[in-house]
CSV table of C-alpha atoms and ligand atoms in Angstrom, one decimal:
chain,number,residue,atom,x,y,z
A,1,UNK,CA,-97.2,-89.4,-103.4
A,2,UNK,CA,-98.0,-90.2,-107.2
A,3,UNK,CA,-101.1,-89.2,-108.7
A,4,UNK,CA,-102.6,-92.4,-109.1
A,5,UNK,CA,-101.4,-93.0,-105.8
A,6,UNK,CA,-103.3,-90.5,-104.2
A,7,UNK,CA,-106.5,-91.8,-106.6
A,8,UNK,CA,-106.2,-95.3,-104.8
A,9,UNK,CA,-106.0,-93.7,-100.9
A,10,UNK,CA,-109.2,-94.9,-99.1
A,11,UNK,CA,-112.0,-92.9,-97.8
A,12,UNK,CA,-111.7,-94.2,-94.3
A,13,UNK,CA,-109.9,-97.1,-92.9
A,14,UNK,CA,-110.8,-100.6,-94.1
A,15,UNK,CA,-112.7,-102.6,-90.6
A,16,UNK,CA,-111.5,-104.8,-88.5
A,17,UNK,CA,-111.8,-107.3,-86.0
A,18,UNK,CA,-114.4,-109.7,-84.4
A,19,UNK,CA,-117.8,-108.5,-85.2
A,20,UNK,CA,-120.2,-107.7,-82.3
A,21,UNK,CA,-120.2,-109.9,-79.5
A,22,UNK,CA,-123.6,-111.9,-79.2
A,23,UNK,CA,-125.3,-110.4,-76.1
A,24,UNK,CA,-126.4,-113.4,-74.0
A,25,UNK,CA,-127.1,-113.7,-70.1
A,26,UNK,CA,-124.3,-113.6,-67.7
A,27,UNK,CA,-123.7,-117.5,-65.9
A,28,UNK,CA,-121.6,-116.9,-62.7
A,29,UNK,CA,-119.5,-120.6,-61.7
A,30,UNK,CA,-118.5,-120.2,-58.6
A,31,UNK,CA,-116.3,-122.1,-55.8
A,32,UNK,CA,-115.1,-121.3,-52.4
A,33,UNK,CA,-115.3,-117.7,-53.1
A,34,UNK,CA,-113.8,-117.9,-56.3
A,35,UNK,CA,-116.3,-117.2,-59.2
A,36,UNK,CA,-115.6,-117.6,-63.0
A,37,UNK,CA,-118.0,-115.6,-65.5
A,38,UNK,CA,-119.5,-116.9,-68.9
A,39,UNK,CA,-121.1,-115.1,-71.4
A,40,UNK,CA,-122.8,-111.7,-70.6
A,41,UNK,CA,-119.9,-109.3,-71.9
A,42,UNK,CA,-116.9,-111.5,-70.1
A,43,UNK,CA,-113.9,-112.8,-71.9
A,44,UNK,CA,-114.3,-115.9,-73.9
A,45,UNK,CA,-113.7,-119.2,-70.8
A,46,UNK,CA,-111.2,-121.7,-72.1
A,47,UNK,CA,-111.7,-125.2,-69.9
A,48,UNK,CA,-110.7,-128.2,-70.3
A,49,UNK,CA,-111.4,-132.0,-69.6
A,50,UNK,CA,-109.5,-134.7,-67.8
A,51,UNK,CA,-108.6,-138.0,-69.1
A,52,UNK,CA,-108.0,-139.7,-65.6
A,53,UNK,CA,-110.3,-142.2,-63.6
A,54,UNK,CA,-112.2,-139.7,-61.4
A,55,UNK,CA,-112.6,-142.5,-58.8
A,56,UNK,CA,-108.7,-142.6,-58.1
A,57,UNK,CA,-108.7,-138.9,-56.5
A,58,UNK,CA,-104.4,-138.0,-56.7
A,59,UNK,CA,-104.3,-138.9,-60.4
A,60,UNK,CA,-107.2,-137.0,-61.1
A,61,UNK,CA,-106.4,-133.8,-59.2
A,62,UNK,CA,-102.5,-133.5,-60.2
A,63,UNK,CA,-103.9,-133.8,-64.0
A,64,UNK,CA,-106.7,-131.0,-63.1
A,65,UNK,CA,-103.8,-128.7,-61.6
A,66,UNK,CA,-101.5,-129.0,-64.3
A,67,UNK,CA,-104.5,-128.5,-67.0
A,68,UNK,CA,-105.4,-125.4,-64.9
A,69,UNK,CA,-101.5,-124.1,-64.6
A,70,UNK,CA,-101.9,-124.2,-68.1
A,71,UNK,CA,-104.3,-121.7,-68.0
A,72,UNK,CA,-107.5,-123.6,-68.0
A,73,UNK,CA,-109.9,-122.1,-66.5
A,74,UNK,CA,-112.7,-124.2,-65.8
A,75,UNK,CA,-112.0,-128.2,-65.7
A,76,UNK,CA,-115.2,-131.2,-66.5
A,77,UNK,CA,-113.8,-134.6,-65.0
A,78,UNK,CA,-116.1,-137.8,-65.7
A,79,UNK,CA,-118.7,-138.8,-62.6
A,80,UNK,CA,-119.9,-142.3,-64.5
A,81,UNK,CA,-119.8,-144.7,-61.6
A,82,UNK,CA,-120.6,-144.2,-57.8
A,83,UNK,CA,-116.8,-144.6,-57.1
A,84,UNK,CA,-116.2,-141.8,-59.0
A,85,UNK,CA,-118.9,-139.3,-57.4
A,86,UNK,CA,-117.3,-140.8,-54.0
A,87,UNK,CA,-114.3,-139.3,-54.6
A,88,UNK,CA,-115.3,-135.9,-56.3
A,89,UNK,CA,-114.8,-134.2,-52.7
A,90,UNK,CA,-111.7,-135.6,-52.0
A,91,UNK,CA,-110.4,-134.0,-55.5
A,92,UNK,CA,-111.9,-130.7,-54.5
A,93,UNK,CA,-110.0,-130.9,-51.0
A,94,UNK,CA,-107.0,-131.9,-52.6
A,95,UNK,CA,-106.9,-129.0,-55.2
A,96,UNK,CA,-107.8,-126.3,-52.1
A,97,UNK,CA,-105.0,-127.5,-50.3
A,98,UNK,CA,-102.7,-127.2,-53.4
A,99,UNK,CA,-104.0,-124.0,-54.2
A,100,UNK,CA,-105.6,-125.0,-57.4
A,101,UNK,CA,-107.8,-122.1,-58.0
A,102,UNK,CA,-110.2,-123.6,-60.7
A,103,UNK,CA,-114.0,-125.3,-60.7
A,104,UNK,CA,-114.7,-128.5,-61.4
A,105,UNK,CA,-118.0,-129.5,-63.7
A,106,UNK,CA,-119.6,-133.1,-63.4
A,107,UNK,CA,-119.6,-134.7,-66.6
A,108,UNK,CA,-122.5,-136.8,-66.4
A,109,UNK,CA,-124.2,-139.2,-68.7
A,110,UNK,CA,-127.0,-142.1,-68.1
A,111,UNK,CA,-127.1,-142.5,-64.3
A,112,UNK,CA,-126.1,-138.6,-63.5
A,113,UNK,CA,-129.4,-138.5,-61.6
A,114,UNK,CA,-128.7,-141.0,-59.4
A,115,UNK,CA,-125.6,-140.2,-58.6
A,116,UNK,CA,-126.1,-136.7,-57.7
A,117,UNK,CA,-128.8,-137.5,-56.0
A,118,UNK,CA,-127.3,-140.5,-53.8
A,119,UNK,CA,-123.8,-138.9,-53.2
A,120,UNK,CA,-125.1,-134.8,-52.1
A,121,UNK,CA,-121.0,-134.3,-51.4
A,122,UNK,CA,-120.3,-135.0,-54.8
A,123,UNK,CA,-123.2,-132.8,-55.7
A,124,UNK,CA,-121.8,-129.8,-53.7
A,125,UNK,CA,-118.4,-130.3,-54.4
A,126,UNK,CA,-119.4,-129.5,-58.3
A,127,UNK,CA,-119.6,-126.2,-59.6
A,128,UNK,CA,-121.5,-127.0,-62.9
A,129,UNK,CA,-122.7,-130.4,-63.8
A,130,UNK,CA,-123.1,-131.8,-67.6
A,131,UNK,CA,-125.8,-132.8,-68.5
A,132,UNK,CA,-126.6,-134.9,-72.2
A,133,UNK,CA,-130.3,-134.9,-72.8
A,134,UNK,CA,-129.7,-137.5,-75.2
A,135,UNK,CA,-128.0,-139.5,-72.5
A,136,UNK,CA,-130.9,-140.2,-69.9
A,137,UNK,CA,-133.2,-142.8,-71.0
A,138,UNK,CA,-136.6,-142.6,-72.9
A,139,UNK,CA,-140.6,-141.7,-72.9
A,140,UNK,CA,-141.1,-140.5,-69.2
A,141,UNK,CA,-138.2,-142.1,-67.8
A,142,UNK,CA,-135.9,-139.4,-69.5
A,143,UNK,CA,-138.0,-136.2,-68.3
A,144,UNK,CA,-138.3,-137.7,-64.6
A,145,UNK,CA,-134.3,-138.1,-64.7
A,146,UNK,CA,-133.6,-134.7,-66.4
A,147,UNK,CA,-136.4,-133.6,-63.4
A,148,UNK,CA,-133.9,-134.7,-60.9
A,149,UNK,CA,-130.9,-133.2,-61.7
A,150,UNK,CA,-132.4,-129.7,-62.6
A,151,UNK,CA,-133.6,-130.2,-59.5
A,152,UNK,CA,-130.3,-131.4,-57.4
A,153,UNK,CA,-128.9,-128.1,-59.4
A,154,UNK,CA,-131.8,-125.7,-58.1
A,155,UNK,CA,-131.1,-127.2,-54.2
A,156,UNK,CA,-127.2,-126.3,-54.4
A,157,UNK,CA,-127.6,-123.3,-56.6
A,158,UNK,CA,-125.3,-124.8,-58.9
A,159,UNK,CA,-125.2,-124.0,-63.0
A,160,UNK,CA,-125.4,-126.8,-65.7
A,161,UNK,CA,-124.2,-127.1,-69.5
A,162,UNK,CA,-127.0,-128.8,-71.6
A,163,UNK,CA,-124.7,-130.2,-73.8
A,164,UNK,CA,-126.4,-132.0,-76.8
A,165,UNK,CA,-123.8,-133.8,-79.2
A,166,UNK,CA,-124.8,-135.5,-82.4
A,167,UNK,CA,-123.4,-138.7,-81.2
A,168,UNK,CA,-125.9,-139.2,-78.6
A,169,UNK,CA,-128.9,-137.0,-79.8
A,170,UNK,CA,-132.2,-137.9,-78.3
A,171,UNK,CA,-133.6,-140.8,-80.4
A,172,UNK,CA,-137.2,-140.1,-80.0
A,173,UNK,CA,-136.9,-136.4,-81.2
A,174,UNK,CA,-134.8,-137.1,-84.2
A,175,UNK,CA,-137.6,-140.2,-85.3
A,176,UNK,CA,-140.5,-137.0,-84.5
A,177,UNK,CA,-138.6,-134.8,-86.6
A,178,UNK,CA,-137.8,-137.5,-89.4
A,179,UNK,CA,-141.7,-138.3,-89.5
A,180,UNK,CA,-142.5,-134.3,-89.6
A,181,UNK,CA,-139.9,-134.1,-92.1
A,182,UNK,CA,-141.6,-136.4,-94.5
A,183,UNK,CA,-144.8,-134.5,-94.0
A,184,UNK,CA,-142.8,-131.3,-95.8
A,185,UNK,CA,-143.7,-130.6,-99.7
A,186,UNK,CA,-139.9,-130.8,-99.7
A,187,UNK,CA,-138.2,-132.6,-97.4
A,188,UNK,CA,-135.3,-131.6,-95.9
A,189,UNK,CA,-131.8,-133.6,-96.2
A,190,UNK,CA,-131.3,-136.0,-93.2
A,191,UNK,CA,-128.5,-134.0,-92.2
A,192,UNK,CA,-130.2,-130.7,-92.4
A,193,UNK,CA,-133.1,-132.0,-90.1
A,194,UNK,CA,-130.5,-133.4,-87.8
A,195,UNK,CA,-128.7,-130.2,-87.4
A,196,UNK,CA,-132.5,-128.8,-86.4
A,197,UNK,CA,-133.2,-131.6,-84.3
A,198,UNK,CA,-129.5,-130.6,-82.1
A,199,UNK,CA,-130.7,-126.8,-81.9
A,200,UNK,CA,-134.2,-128.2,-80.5
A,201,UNK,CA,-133.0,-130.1,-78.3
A,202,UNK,CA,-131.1,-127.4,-76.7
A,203,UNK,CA,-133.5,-124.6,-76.5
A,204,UNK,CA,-136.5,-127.2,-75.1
A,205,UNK,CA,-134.6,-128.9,-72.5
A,206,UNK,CA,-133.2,-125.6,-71.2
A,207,UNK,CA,-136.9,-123.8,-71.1
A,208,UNK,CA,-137.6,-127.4,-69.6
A,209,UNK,CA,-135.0,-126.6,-67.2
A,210,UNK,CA,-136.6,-123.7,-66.6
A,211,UNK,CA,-139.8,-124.7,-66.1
A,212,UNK,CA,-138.4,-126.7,-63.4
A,213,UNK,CA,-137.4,-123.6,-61.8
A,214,UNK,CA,-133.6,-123.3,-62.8
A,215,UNK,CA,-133.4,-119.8,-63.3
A,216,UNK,CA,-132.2,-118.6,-67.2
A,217,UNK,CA,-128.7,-117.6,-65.7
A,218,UNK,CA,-127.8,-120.6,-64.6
A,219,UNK,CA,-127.8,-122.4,-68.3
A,220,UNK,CA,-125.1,-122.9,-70.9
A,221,UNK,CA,-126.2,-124.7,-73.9
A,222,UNK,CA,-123.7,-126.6,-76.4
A,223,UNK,CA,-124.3,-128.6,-79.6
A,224,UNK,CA,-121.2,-130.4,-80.7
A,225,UNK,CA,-120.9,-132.0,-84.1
A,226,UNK,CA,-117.7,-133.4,-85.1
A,227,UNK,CA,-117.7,-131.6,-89.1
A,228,UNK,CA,-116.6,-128.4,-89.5
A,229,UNK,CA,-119.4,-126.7,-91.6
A,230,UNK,CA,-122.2,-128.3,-89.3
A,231,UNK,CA,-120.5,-127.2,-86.3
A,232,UNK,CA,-120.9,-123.6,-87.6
A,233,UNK,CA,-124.4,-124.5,-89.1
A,234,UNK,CA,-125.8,-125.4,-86.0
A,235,UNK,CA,-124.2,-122.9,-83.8
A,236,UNK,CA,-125.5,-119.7,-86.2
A,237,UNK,CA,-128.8,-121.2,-85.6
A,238,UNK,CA,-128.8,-121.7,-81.9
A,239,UNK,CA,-127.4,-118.7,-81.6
A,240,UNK,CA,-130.2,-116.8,-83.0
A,241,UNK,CA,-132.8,-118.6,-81.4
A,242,UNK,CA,-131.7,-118.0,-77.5
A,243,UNK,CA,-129.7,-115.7,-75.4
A,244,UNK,CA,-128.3,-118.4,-73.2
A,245,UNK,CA,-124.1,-118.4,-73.1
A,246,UNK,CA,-122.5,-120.9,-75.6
A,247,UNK,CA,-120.4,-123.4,-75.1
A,248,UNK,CA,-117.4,-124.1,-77.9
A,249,UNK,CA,-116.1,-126.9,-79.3
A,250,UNK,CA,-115.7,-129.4,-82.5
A,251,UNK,CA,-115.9,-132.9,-80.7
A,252,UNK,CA,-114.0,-135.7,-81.8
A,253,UNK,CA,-111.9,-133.2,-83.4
A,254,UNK,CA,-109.2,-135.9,-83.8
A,255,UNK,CA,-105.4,-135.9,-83.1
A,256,UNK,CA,-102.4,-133.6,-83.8
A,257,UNK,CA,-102.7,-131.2,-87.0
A,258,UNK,CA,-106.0,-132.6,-88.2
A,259,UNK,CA,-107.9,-132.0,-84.5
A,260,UNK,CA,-106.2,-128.2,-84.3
A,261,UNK,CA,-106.7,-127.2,-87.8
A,262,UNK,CA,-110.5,-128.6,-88.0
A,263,UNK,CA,-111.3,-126.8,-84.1
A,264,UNK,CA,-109.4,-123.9,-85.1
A,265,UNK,CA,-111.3,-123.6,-88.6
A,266,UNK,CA,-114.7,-123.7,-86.7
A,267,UNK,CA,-114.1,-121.9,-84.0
A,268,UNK,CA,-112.8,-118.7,-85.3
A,269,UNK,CA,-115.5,-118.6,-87.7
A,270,UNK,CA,-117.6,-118.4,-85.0
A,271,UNK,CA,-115.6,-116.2,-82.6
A,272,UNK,CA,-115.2,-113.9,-85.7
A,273,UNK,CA,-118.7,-113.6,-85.6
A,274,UNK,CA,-119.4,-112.4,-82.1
A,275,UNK,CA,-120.5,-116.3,-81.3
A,276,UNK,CA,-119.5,-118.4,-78.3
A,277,UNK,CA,-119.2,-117.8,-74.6
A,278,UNK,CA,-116.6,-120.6,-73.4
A,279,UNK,CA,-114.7,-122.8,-75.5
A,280,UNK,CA,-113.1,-126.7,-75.5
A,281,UNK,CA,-110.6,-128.0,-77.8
A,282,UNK,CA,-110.9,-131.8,-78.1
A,283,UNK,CA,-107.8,-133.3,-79.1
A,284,UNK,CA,-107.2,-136.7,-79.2
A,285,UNK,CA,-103.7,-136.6,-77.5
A,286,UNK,CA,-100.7,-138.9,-78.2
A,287,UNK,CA,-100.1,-142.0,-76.6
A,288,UNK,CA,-97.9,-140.4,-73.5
A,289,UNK,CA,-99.0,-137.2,-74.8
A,290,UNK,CA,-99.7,-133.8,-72.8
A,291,UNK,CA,-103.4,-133.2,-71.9
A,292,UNK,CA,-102.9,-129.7,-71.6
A,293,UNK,CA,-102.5,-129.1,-75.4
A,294,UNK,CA,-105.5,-128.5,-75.9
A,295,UNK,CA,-105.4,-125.9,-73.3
A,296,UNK,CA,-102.1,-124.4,-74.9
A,297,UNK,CA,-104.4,-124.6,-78.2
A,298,UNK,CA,-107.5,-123.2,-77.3
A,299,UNK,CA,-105.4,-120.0,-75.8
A,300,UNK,CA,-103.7,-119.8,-78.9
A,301,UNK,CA,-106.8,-119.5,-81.0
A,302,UNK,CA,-108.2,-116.7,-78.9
A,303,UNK,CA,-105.0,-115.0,-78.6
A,304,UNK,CA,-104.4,-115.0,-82.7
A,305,UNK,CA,-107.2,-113.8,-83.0
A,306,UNK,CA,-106.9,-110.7,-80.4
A,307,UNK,CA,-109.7,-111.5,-78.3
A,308,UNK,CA,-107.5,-112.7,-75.4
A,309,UNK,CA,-103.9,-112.8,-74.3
A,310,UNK,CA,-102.6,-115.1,-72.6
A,311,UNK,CA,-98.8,-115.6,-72.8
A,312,UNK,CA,-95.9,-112.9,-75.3
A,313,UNK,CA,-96.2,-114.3,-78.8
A,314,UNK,CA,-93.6,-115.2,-80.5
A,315,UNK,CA,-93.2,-114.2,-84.4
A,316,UNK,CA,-90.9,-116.2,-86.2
A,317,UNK,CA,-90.2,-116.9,-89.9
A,318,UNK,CA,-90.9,-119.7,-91.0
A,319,UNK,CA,-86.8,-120.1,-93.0
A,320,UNK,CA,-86.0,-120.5,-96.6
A,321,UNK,CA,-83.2,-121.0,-98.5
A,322,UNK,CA,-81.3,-118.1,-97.1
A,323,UNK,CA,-81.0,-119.8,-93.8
A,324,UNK,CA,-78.1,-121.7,-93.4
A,325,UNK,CA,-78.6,-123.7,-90.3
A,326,UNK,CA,-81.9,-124.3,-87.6
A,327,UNK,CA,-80.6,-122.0,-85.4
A,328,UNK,CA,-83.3,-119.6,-85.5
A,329,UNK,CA,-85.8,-122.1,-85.3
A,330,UNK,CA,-84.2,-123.8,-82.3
A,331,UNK,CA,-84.3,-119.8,-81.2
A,332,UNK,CA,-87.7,-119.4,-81.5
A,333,UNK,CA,-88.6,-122.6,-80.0
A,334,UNK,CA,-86.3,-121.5,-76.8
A,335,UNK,CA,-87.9,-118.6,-76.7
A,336,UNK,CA,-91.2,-119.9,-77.1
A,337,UNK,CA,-90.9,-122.5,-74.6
A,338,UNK,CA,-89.1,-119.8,-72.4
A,339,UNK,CA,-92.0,-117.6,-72.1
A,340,UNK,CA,-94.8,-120.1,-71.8
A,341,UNK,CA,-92.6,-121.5,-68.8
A,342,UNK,CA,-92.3,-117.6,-67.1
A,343,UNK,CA,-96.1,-117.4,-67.6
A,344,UNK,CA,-97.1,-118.7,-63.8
A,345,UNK,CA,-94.8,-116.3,-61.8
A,346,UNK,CA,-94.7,-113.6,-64.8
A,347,UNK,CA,-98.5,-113.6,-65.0
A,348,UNK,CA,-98.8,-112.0,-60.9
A,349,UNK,CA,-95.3,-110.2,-61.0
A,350,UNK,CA,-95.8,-108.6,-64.2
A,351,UNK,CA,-99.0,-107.5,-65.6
A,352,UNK,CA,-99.7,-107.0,-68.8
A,353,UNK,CA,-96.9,-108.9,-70.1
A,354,UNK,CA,-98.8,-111.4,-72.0
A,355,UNK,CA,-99.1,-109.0,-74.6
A,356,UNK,CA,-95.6,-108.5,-75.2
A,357,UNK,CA,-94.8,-110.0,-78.8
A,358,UNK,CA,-91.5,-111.0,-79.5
A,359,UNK,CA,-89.5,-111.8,-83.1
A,360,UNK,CA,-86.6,-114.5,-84.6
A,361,UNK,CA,-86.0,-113.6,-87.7
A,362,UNK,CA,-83.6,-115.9,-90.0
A,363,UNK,CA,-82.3,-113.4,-92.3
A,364,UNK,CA,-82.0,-109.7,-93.5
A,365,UNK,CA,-85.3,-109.8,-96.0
A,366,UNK,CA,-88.0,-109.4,-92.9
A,367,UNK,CA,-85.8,-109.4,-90.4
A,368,UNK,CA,-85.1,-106.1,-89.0
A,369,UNK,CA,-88.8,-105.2,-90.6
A,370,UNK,CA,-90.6,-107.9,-88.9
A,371,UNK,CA,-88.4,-107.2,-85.4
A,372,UNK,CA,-88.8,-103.1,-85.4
A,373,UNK,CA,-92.8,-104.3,-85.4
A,374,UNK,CA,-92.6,-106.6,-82.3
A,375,UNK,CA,-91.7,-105.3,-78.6
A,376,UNK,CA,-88.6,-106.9,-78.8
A,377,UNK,CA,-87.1,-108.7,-81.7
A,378,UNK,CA,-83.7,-110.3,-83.5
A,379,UNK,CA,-82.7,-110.7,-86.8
A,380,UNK,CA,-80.2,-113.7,-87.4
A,381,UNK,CA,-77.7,-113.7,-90.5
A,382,UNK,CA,-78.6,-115.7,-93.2
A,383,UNK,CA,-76.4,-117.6,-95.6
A,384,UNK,CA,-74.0,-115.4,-96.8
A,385,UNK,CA,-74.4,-112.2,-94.6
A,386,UNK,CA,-72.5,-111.1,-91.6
A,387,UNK,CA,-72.3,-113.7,-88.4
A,388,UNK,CA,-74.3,-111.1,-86.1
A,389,UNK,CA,-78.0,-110.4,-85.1
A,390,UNK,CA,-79.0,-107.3,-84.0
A,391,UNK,CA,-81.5,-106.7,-81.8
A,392,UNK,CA,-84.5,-104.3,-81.6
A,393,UNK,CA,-86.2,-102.8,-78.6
A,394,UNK,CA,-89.5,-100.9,-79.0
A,395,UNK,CA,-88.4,-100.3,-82.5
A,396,UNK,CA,-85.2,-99.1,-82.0
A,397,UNK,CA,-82.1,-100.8,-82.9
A,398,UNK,CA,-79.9,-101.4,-79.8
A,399,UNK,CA,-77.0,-104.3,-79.7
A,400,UNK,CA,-75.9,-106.7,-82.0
A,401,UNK,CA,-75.2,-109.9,-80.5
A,402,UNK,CA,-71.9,-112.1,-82.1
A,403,UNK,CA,-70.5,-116.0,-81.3
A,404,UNK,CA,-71.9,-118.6,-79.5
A,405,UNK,CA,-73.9,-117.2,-76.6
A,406,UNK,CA,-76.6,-115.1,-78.8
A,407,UNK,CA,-79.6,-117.6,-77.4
A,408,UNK,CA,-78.6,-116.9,-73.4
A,409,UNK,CA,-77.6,-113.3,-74.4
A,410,UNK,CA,-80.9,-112.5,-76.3
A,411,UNK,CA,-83.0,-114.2,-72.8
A,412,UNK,CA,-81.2,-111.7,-70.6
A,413,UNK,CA,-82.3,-109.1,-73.0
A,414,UNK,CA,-86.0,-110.2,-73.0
A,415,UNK,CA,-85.8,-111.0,-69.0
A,416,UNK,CA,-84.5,-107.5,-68.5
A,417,UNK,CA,-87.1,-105.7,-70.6
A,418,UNK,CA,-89.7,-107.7,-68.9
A,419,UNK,CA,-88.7,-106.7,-65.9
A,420,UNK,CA,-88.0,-102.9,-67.1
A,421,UNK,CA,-91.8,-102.7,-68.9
A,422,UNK,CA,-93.9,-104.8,-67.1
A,423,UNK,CA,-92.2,-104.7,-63.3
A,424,UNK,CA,-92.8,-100.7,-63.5
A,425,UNK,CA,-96.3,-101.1,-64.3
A,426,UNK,CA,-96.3,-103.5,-61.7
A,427,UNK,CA,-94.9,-100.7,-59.2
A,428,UNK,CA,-97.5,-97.8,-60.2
A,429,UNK,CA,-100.3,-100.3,-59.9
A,430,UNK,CA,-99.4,-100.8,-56.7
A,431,UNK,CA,-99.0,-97.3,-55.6
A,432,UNK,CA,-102.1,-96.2,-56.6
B,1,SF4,S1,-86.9,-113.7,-93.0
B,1,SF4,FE1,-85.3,-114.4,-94.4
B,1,SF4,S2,-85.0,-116.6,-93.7
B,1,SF4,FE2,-87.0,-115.9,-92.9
B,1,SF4,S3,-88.4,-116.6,-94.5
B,1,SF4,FE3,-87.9,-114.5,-94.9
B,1,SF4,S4,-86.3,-114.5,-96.4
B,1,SF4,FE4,-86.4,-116.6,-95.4
C-alpha cells in the first residue's frame, strides 16, 4: 500500500448495525397450542389487519389466510357490531380447519366491553384484543368500560394492545394537560403537549390495567401518530418511560410510495435504535389492490435492514444508458416474483434459504462485481457488449448463458442451487 494509504487505515473497524435492542417484558399470544412471542429478546412480530366485514366469516378468513401466507404473523380483524363478535368463532374454526396457523386480535373500539362481555365465544376465540382508551366514553363511564374488558382479558388469560392513536386521544386528558400546560412559565407547543398527553395515556391505562390485576406480561402499548417526526418523538419517549413491548406503526400512512416511504422512514429510525417489539404497516391499498402489501412491506423493511429474513433478496441495478432493452428488469422482476412465490413450500423444505441474495445485473460496470458478492448472480450485456450473461455461483464464475432462454435457464440454475445449499442443510438437520 501507499504511504498515505497506510496513514488513512483505521484503528479498528467502523460499527455497525441496529443498536441495542430495548429490553422489555416478554408477551406470549397464544392459540390452540400455537404461541407467538413479542418483545423480551424475540424477533421483531410483523401482523397485519383485515379490510373485510368481520360479520361475513368466509370473506374474512380467506383474506386472514392469504395475509398470513404472506408471512403475517399475527392478524387484528374489526369486532364493531354484535354480528361481527358472532362470527369471530366461526373465523377461528374456519382458519384451523384450513390450517391457518396465525392468531387473531379483536380490534375493538366504543362498545368493545359489551361485546366481549355479551358474546364469551368471541372473547375466547381472540388471542389479544385492542383496546383504544380514547375510544370508550368519558368521566366514570370510560374507567368502568376499560374495567370490563381488562377484566374479560384477566378471565380468559388473554393479552391486549393499549393502542392510543392521536386521532382518537382521550378528550378529557388532553383538555387536563392543556390547562396544566398554561400553568407552565413556558408553555409548551400544542403539539409537544399532545405528543405527552399520547405517552400518558399509554403508561396510565396499562398500570390501570394492572391495577385491575392484568399481569405486566400481558400488555403491549402503541401510540400511533400519522407524521413522521412525532411518530419517532413519541415512541423515544414511551420507550424510556416503560418496559412494556411496543407496537409499530405510522397510521394513516397513506397509499403507494408516499405510505411506504413515510412507514419505512419512521420505522427504521426506530428499529435502528433498538425500539419496537411488533410492527404494522398501514397502507392505504389500491382500489382492487392486494392487502398483503403491507405485509410484503413490513418484511422488507426488517429484512433491509438485517434484523430479519424472510424471503432471498434480489439485488438488481437499477439500468442506465448502457442498457439497451428491459430485459434485466423484466429478469429481476421474474426472479423476484419467482422466489417470493417458492417462499411457502421453500420456507419448510429448505431452511435457511431466505437468506440467499441473488443479483441481475444490466451491464459489465457492476455486474460481475455486484454478482461475485451475491450467492448467486448474472450479469446481462449492455449496449454494445457481447449477447451473453455469465453467471456466478458463490463467487465463482461458472456458465454463461446465450439466446432466448437465459430467464428459464438462469431459474434452473437458482432452483438447483437451492436445492444443492439449502436441501443439504435440510438433510443434516434432520439427521442429527
Ligand atoms: S450495472 Fe451497468 S446497466 Fe446497471 S446501472 Fe450500472 S452501469 Fe447501468
Amino acid at each position: 500500500m501507499q504511504t498515505d494509504e497506510t496513514s488513512l487505515m483505521s484503528e479498528q473497524p467502523y460499527p455497525m448495525g441496529p443498536g441495542v435492542r430495548r429490553a422489555t417484558r416478554q408477551v406470549r399470544v397464544s392459540w390452540l397450542g400455537h404461541e407467538v412471542l413479542v418483545g423480551g429478546g424475540a424477533p421483531v412480530v410483523v401482523q397485519s389487519m383485515t379490510n373485510t366485514d368481520t360479520a361475513n366469516p368466509i370473506e374474512t378468513a380467506i383474506q386472514v389466510k392469504a395475509l398470513a401466507q404472506a408471512g403475517s404473523e399475527m392478524v387484528r380483524i374489526t369486532v364493531n357490531t354484535p354480528d361481527a363478535a358472532k362470527e369471530v368463532p366461526a373465523i377461528r374454526e374456519q382458519l384451523d380447519r384450513m390450517g391457518v396457523n396465525v392468531p387473531l386480535v379483536g380490534d375493538f373500539h366504543y362498545n368493545g366491553h359489551k361485546l366481549l362481555t355479551q358474546y364469551p365465544e368471541c372473547a375466547q376465540a381472540l388471542s389479544k384484543y385492542r383496546i383504544n382508551p380514547g375510544n370508550m366514553g368519558g368521566g366514570k363511564k370510560r374507567d368502568d368500560n376499560f374495567v370490563q374488558m381488562i377484566e374479560v382479558a384477566c378471565k380468559y388469560d388473554k393479552p391486549v394492545r393499549i393502542g392510543v392513536n392521536w386521532g382518537s386521544l382521550d378528550h378529557e386528558l388532553m383538555a387536563r394537560m392543556m390547562d396544566e400546560n398554561n400553568r407552565r412559565a413556558t408553555p409548551w407547543e400544542a403539539q409537544a403537549v399532545m405528543r405527552d398527553a399520547l405517552v400518558i395515556s399509554a403508561i396510565s391505562n396499562a398500570r390501570r390495567a394492572e391495577e385491575i390485576g392484568l399481569p405486566g406480561n400481558r400488555i403491549i402499548l402503541s401510540c400511533k401518530v400519522s407524521h413522521v417526526q412525532d411518530l419517532i418523538a413519541v415512541y423515544r419517549d414511551l420507550s424510556a418511560r416503560c418496559d412494556y413491548p411496543l407496537h409499530l406503526g405510522l397510521t394513516e400512512a397513506g397509499m403507494g410510495s408516499k405510505g411506504i416511504v413515510a412507514s419505512t422512514a419512521a420505522l427504521s429510525v426506530l428499529l435502528q435504535e433498538g425500539i419496537g417489539d411488533t410492527i404494522r404497516i398501514s397502507l392505504t391499498p389500491e382500489p382492487g389492490g392486494d392487502r398483503a402489501r403491507e405485509v410484503i412491506v413490513a418484511q422488507e423493511i426488517l429484512q433491509s435492514m438485517g434484523l430479519r429474513a424472510f424471503t432471498p433478496m434480489v439485488v438488481a441495478c437499477p439500468g442506465c444508458g448502457r442498457t439497451s432493452s428491459t430485459f434485466f428488469q423484466e429478469l429481476a422482476d421474474s426472479i423476484q416474483s419467482y422466489l417470493r412465490n417458492q417462499m411457502p413450500i421453500w420456507r419448510a423444505r429448505y431452511p435457511g434459504v431466505e437468506t440467499m441474495n441473488v443479483a441481475v445485473m444490466g451491464c459489465v460496470v457492476n455486474g460481475p462485481g455486484e454478482s461475485r458478492h451475491a450467492d448467486i448472480g448474472i450479469s446481462l450485456p449492455g449496449t454494445g457488449e457481447v449477447p451473453s450473461a455469465p453467471v456466478f455461483v458463490d463467487g465463482e464464475r461458472t456458465v454463461t448463458l446465450k439466446g432466448d432462454t437465459i430467464a428459464e435457464e438462469f431459474q434452473a440454475i437458482v432452483e438447483d442451487y437451492v436445492e444443492r445449499r439449502y436441501g443439504l442443510a435440510a438433510t443434516s438437520s434432520e439427521n442429527k
